[in-house]
Short mmCIF file of C-alpha atoms in Angstrom, two decimals:
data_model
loop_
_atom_site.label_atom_id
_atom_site.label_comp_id
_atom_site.label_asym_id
_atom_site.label_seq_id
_atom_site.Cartn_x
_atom_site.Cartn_y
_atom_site.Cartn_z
CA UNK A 4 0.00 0.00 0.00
CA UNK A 5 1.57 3.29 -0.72
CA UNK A 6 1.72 5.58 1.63
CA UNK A 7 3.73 9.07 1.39
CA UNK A 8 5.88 10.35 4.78
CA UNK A 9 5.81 13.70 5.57
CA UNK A 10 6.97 14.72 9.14
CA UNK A 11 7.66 17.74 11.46
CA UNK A 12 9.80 17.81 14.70
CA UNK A 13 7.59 16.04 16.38
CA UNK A 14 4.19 14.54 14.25
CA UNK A 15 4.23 12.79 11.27
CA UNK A 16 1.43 13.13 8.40
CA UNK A 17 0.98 10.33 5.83
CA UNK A 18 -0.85 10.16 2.60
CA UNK A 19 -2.32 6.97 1.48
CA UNK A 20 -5.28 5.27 -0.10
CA UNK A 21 -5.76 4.12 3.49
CA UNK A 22 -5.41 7.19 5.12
CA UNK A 23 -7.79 9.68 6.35
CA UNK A 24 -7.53 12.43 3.41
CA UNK A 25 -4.31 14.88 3.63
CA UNK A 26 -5.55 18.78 3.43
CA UNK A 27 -2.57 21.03 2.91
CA UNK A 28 -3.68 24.22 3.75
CA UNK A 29 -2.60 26.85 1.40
CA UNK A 30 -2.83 30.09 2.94
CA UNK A 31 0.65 31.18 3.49
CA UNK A 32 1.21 32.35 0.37
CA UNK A 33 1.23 36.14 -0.99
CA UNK A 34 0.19 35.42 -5.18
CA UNK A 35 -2.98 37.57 -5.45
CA UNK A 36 -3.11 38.92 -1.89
CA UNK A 37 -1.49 42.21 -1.65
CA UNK A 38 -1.62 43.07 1.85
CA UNK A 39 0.32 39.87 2.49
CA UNK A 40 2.68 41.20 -0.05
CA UNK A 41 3.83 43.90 1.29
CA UNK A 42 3.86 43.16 5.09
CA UNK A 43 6.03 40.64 4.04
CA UNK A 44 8.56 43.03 2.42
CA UNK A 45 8.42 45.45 5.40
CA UNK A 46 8.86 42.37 7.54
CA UNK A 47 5.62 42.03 9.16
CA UNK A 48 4.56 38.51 9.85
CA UNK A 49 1.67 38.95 11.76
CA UNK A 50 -0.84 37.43 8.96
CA UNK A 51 1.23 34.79 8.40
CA UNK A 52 1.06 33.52 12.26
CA UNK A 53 -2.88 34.29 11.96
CA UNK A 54 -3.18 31.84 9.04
CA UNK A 55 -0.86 28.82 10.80
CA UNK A 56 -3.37 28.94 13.58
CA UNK A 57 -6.42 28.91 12.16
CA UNK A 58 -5.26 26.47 9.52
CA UNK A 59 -4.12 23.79 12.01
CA UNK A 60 -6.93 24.84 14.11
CA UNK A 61 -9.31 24.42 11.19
CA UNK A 62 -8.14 20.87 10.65
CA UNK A 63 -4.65 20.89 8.02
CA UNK A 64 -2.17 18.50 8.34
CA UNK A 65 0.28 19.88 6.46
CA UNK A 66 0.83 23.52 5.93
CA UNK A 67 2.38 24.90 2.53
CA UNK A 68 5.01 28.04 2.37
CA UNK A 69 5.40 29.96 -0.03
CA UNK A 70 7.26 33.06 0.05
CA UNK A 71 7.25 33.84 -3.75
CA UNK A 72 6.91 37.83 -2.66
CA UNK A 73 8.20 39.91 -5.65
CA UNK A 74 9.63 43.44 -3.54
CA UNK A 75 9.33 46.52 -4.41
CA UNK A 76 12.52 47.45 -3.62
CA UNK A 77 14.24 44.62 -5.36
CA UNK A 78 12.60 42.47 -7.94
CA UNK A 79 15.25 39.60 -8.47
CA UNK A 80 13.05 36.57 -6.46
CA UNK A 81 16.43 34.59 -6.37
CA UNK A 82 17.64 37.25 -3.87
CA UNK A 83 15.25 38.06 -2.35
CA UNK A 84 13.04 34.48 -1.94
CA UNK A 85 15.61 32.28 -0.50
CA UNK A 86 16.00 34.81 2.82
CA UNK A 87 12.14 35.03 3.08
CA UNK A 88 11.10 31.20 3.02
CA UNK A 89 13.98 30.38 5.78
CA UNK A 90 12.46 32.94 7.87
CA UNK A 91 8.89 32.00 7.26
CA UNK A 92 9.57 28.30 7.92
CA UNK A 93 11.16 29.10 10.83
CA UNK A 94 8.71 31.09 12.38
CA UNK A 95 5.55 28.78 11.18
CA UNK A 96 7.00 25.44 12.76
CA UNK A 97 8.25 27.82 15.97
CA UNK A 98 4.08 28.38 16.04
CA UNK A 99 2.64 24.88 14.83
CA UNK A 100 3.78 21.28 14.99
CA UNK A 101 2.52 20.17 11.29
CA UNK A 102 4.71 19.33 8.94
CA UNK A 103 5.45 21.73 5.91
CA UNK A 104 5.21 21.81 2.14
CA UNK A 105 8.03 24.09 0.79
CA UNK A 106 6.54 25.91 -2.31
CA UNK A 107 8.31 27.36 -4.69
CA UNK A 108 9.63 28.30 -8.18
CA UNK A 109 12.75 29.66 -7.08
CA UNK A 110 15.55 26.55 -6.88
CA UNK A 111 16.75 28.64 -4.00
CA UNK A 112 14.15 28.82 -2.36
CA UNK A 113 13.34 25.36 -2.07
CA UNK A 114 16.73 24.56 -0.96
CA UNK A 115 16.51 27.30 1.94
CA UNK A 116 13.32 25.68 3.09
CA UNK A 117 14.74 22.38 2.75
CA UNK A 118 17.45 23.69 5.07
CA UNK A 119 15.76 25.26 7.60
CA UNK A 120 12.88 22.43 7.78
CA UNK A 121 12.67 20.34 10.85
CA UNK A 122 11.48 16.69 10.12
CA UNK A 123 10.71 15.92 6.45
CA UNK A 124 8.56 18.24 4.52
CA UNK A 125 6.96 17.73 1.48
CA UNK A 126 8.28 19.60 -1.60
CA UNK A 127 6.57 21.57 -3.99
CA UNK A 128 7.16 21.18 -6.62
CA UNK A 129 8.55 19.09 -9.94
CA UNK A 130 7.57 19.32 -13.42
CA UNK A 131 7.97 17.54 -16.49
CA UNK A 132 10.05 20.08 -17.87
CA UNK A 133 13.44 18.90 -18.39
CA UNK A 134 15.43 22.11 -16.85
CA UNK A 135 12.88 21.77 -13.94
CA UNK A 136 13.51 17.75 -13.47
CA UNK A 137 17.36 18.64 -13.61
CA UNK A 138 16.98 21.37 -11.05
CA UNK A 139 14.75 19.42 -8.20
CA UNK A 140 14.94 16.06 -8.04
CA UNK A 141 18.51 16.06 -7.14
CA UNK A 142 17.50 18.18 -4.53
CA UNK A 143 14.29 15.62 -3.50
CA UNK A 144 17.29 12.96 -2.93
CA UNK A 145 19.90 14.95 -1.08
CA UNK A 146 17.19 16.06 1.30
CA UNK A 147 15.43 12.77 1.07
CA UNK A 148 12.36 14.27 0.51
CA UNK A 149 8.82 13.72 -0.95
CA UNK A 150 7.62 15.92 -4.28
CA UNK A 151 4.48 17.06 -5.55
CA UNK A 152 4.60 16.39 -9.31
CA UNK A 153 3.21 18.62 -11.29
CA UNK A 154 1.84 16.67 -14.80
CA UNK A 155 2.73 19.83 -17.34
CA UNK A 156 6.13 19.33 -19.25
CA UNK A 157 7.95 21.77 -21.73
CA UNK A 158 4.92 21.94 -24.29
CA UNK A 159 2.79 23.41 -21.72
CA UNK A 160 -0.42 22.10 -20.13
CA UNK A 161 -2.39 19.81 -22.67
CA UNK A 162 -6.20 19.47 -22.13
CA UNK A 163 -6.16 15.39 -22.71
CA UNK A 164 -6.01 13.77 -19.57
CA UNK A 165 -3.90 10.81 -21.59
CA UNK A 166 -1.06 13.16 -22.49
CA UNK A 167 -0.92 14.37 -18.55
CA UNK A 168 -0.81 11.01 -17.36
CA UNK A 169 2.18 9.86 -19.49
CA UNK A 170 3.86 13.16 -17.96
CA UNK A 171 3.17 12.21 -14.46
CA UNK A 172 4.90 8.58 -15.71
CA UNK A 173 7.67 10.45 -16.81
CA UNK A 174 8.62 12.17 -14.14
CA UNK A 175 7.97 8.43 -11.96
CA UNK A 176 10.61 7.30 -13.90
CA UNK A 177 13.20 10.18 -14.18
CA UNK A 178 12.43 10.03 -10.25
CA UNK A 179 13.36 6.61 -10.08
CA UNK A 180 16.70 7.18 -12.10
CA UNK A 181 17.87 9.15 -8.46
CA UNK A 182 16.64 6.38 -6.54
CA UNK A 183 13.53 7.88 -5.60
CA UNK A 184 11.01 5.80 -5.35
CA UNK A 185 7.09 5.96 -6.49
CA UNK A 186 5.70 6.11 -2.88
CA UNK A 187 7.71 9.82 -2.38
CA UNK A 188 5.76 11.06 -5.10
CA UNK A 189 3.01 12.50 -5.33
CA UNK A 190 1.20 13.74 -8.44
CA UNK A 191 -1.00 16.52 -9.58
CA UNK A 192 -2.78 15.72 -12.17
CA UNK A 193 -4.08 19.27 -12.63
CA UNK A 194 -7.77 20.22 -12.09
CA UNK A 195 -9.13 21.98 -15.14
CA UNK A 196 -11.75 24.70 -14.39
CA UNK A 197 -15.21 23.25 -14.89
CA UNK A 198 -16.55 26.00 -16.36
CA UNK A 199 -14.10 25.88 -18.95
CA UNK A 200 -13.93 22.48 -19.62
CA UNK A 201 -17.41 20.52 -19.10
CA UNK A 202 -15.29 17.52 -18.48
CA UNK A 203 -13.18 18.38 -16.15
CA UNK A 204 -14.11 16.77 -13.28
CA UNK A 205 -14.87 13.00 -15.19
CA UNK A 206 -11.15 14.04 -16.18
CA UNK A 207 -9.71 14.62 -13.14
CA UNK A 208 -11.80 11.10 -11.14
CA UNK A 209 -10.44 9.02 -14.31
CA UNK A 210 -7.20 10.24 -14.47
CA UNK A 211 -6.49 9.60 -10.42
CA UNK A 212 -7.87 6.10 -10.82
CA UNK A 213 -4.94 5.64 -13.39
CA UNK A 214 -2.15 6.89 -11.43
CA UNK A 215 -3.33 5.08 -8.00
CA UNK A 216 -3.93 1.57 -10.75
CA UNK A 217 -1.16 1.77 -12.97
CA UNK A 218 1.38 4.40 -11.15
CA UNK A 219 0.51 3.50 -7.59
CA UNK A 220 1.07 7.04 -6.57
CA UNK A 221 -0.32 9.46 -4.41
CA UNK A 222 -2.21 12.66 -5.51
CA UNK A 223 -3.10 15.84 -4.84
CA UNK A 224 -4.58 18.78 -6.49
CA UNK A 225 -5.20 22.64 -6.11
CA UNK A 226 -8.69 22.07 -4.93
CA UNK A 227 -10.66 24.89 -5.93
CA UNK A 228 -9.18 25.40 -9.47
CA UNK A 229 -12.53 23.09 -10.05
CA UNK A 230 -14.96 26.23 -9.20
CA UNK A 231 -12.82 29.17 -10.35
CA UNK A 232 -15.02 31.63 -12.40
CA UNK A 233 -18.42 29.94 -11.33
CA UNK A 234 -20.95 31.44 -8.67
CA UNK A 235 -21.58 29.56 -5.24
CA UNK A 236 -17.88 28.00 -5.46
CA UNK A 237 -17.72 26.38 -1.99
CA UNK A 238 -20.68 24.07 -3.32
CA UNK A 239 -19.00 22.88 -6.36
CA UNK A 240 -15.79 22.79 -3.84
CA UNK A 241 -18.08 20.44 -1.60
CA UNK A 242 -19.28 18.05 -3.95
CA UNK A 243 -16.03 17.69 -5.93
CA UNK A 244 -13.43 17.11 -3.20
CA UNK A 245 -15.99 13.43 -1.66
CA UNK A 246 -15.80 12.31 -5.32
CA UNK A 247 -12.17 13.03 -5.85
CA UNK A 248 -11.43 10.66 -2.45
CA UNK A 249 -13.49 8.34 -4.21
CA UNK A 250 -11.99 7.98 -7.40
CA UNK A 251 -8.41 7.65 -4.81
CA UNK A 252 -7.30 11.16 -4.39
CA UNK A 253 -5.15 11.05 -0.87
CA UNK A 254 -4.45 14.82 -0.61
CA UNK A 255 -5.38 18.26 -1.88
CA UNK A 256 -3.67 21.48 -1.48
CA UNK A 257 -6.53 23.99 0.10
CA UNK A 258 -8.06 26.65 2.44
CA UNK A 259 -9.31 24.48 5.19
CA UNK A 260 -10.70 28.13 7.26
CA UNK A 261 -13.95 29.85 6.29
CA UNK A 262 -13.00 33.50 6.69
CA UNK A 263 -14.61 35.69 9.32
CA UNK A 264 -17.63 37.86 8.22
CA UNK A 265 -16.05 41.52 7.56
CA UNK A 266 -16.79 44.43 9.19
CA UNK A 267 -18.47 45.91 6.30
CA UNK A 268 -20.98 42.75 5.74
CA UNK A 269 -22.26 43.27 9.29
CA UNK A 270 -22.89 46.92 8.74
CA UNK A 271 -24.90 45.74 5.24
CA UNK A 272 -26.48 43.10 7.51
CA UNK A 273 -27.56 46.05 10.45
CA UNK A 274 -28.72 48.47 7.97
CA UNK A 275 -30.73 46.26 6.10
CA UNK A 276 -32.17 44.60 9.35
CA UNK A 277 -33.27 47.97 10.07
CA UNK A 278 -34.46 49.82 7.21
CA UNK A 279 -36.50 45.89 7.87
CA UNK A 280 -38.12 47.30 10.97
CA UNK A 281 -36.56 44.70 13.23
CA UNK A 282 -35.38 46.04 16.26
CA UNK A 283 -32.28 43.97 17.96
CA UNK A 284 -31.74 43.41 21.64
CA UNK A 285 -29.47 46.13 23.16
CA UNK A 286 -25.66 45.03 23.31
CA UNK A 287 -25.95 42.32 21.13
CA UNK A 288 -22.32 41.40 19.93
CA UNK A 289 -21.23 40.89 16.68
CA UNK A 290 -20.44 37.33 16.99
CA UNK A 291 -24.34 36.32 17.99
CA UNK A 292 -25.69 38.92 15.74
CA UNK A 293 -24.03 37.18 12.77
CA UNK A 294 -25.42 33.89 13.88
CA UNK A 295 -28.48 34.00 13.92
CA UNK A 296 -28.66 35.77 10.49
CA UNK A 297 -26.67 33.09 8.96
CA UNK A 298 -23.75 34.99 7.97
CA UNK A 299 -21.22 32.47 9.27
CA UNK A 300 -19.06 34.00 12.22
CA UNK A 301 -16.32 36.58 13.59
CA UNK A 302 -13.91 33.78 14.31
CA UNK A 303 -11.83 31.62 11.79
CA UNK A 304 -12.92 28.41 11.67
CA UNK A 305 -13.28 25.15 9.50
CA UNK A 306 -15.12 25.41 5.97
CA UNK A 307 -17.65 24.23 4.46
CA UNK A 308 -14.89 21.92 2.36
CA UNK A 309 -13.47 20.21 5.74
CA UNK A 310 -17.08 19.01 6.84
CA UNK A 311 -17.14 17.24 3.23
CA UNK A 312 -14.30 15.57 3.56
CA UNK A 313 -14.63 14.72 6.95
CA UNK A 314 -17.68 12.95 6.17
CA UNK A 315 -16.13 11.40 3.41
CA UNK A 316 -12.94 9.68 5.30
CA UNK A 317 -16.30 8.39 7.71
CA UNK A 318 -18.02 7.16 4.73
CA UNK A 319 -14.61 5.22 3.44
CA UNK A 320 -14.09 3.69 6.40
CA UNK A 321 -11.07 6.31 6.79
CA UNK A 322 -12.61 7.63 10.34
CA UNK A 323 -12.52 4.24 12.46
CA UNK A 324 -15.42 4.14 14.67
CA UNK A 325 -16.32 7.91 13.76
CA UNK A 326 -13.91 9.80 16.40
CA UNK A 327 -13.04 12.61 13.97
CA UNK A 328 -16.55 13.33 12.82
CA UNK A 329 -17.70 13.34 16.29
CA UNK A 330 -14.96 15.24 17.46
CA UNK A 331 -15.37 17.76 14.47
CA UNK A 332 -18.96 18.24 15.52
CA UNK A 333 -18.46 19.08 18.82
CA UNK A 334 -18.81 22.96 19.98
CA UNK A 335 -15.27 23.96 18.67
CA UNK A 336 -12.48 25.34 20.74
CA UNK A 337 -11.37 28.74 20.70
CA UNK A 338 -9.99 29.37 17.18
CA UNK A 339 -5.89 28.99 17.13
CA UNK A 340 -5.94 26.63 20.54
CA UNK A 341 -4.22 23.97 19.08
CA UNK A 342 -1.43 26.36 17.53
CA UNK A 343 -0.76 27.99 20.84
CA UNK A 344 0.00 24.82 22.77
CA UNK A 345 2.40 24.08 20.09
CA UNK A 346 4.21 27.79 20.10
CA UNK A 347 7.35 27.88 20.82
CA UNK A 348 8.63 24.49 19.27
CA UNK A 349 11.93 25.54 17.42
CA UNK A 350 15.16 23.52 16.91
CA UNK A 351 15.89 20.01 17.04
CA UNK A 352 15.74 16.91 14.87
CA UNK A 353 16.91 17.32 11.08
CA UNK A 354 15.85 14.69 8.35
CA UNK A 355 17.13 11.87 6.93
CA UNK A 356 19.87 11.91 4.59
CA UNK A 357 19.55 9.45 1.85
#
C-alpha cells in the first residue's frame, strides 16, 4: 500500500489510499493577496502567524510556504526568496507542529526551506520540464524528501487527460533514475476549471484512478481550481473534493478556514435589518448577531470543504469508529488553541539523509 511520509519535529502526516484524506492548507502564500505582499517586504509577519493557527486549528495536516513575494525594492526573487522562506519556515513550525510543504519556483528557495525544515517536509514542486527535473529532483534525494509532481512538461499544459498522465509517468521514472522511489511522489494531475472544460471533473476522477492503478502514486490537487469563475464556489468545492477521495485522491492542497464575516458585511447586515423594521436586543455582539442571520461567524474556523471531507474519510471507512466526525462536531475550541500549545517548538531533529 503506498503511503507518502511527511513529518515535522515532532508529528508525522501520511498520505495513502488508506489514510484519512491529507488537506494542505494553502494560505501562506502572498500570489494575489497584496496586503500579504507587502507586510512581508516590510517584515511584518503577523498574517502569516494568523493563518498557521487557524489552519491547524481548522483541521490541516500539512501547511504549505510559499514566500514567492516579488519586492518593491528589489525584484530579483532569487535574492530576495531564498532569505524570506527560511524565515517563514522558521517562524511557522516555531508556532505549529505540522509538517510543511516548501513551495516554490525559485531553486533557492526550495533549498533554503529544505534547510531550515525540521522533520521531512513535502516539496513543492517538480515538473515535467526537463530544466525543472534537472533542477529538483537532485534536490528531492539529497534532502530525502517527498515531491508534488506537477503533470505539465515543456509543451505546456495539454487538455487530454492521456497526455498528462504519461507526464506524471515520466517524471515516476526520471524520479526513479535518483533512486527515488514511487511512494515519495506525489502527483498533480491538474484540475481543469469546470466551467471551462465541461469535463473536467470526469477528467480529473479518471485520471487519479490511473495513477493510484497503474502508477501507484499518491495525488493531490489545487482544490478549488474546479470552481474558479463559477458562482456559489464552496458548493461545487463540496461536492467535488468526496468524489475526488473516491476515485483515490489522498491529498489536496486547500483553504481548510472559512474566513470571518467583515466588518463591512455586518454593517450591510444592520442596515438592512433595520431599514426591515426589526429592532435587535441592546448590546448584542457581533459574533451572535451574525449567527443567527446566517452569515457564518467573527472567528476563523473550519469550511464548508473540511465538513465534506470529513464525512467522506467516515463514509470510506477512513474515520474508524467515527472519532473525527464526532470530534469535528463538537462545539469547537477557541480558534488557534491547538497552535498555541504548540508555540514555541523551534530547533531540534533534522531529516534523513539518503
Amino acid at each position: 500500500m503506498t503511503r507518502t511520509v511527511v513529518e515535522s519535529k515532532t508529528k508525522t502526516a501520511i498520505i495513502g489510499f488508506d489514510q484519512p484524506f491529507c488537506v494542505i492548507g494553502e494560505r501562506i502564500n502572498p500570489t494575489g493577496r497584496k496586503k500579504l505582499a507587502a507586510e512581508l517586504e516590510a517584515g511584518d509577519f503577523s498574517t502569516v502567524e494568523q493563518d498557521a493557527l487557524a489552519q491547524v486549528a481548522a483541521g490541516a495536516t500539512v501547511l504549505d510556504i510559499n514566500a514567492g513575494v516579488v519586492y518593491n525594492s528589489n525584484p530579483n526573487p532569487n535574492e530576495t526568496e531564498p532569505p524570506l522562506m527560511t524565515k517563514i519556515v522558521e517562524l511557522v513550525q516555531g508556532l505549529v507542529d505540522v509538517p510543511l510543504c516548501i513551495d516554490s519556483s525559485v531553486p533557492g528557495a526550495l533549498e533554503a526551506g529544505l534547510a531550515a525544515a525540521e522533520g521531512r517536509p513535502l516539496l513543492n514542486s517538480v515538473t515535467g520540464e526537463e530544466e525543472r527535473l534537472e533542477l529538483v529532483l537532485p534536490l528531492v534525494k539529497k534532502y530525502n524528501v517527498p515531491v508534488v509532481a506537477i503533470s505539465n512538461d515543456d509543451t505546456g499544459i495539454s487538455e487530454d487527460p492521456d497526455v498528462r498522465f504519461e507526464v506524471a509517468k515520466k517524471i515516476v521514472q526520471r524520479a526513479a533514475d535518483y533512486g527515488i522511489p514511487a511512494h515519495d511522489i506525489v502527483v498533480d494531475p491538474l484540475v481543469m476549471p469546470i466551467g471551462a472544460m465541461a469535463t473536467a471533473g470526469q477528467q480529473v476522477f479518471a485520471l487519479v484512478r490511473r495513477l493510484r492503478e497503474e502508477l501507484g502514486v499518491n495525488t493531490t490537487c489545487g482544490a478549488s481550481n474546479i470552481s474558479f469563475g463559477l458562482p456559489n464556489r464552496h458548493g461545487i468545492n463540496n461536492a467535488f473534493l468526496p468524489m475526488a477521495m473516491g476515485a483515490g485522491m489522498t491529498s489536496a492542497i486547500m483553504n481548510p478556514v472559512a474566513l470571518p464575516v467583515t466588518q463591512k458585511k455586518i454593517a450591510e447586515k444592520k442596515a438592512e435589518v433595520a431599514a426591515a423594521g426589526i429592532i435587535l436586543p441592546d448590546g448584542m455582539d457581533d459574533e451572535t448577531f451574525v449567527q443567527m442571520f446566517g452569515l457564518g461567524s467573527t472567528k476563523p474556523r473550519a469550511g464548508k470543504e473540511m465538513e465534506a471531507i470529513r464525512a467522506a474519510n467516515l463514509l470510506t471507512n477512513n474515520d474508524p469508529h467515527g472519532g473525527e466526525w464526532i470530534k469535528f462536531n463538537k462545539p469547537a475550541d477557541a480558534a488557534g488553541a491547538e497552535g498555541e500549545s504548540a508555540r514555541g517548538r523551534r530547533g531540534g531533529a533534522r531529516r534523513r539523509r539518503a
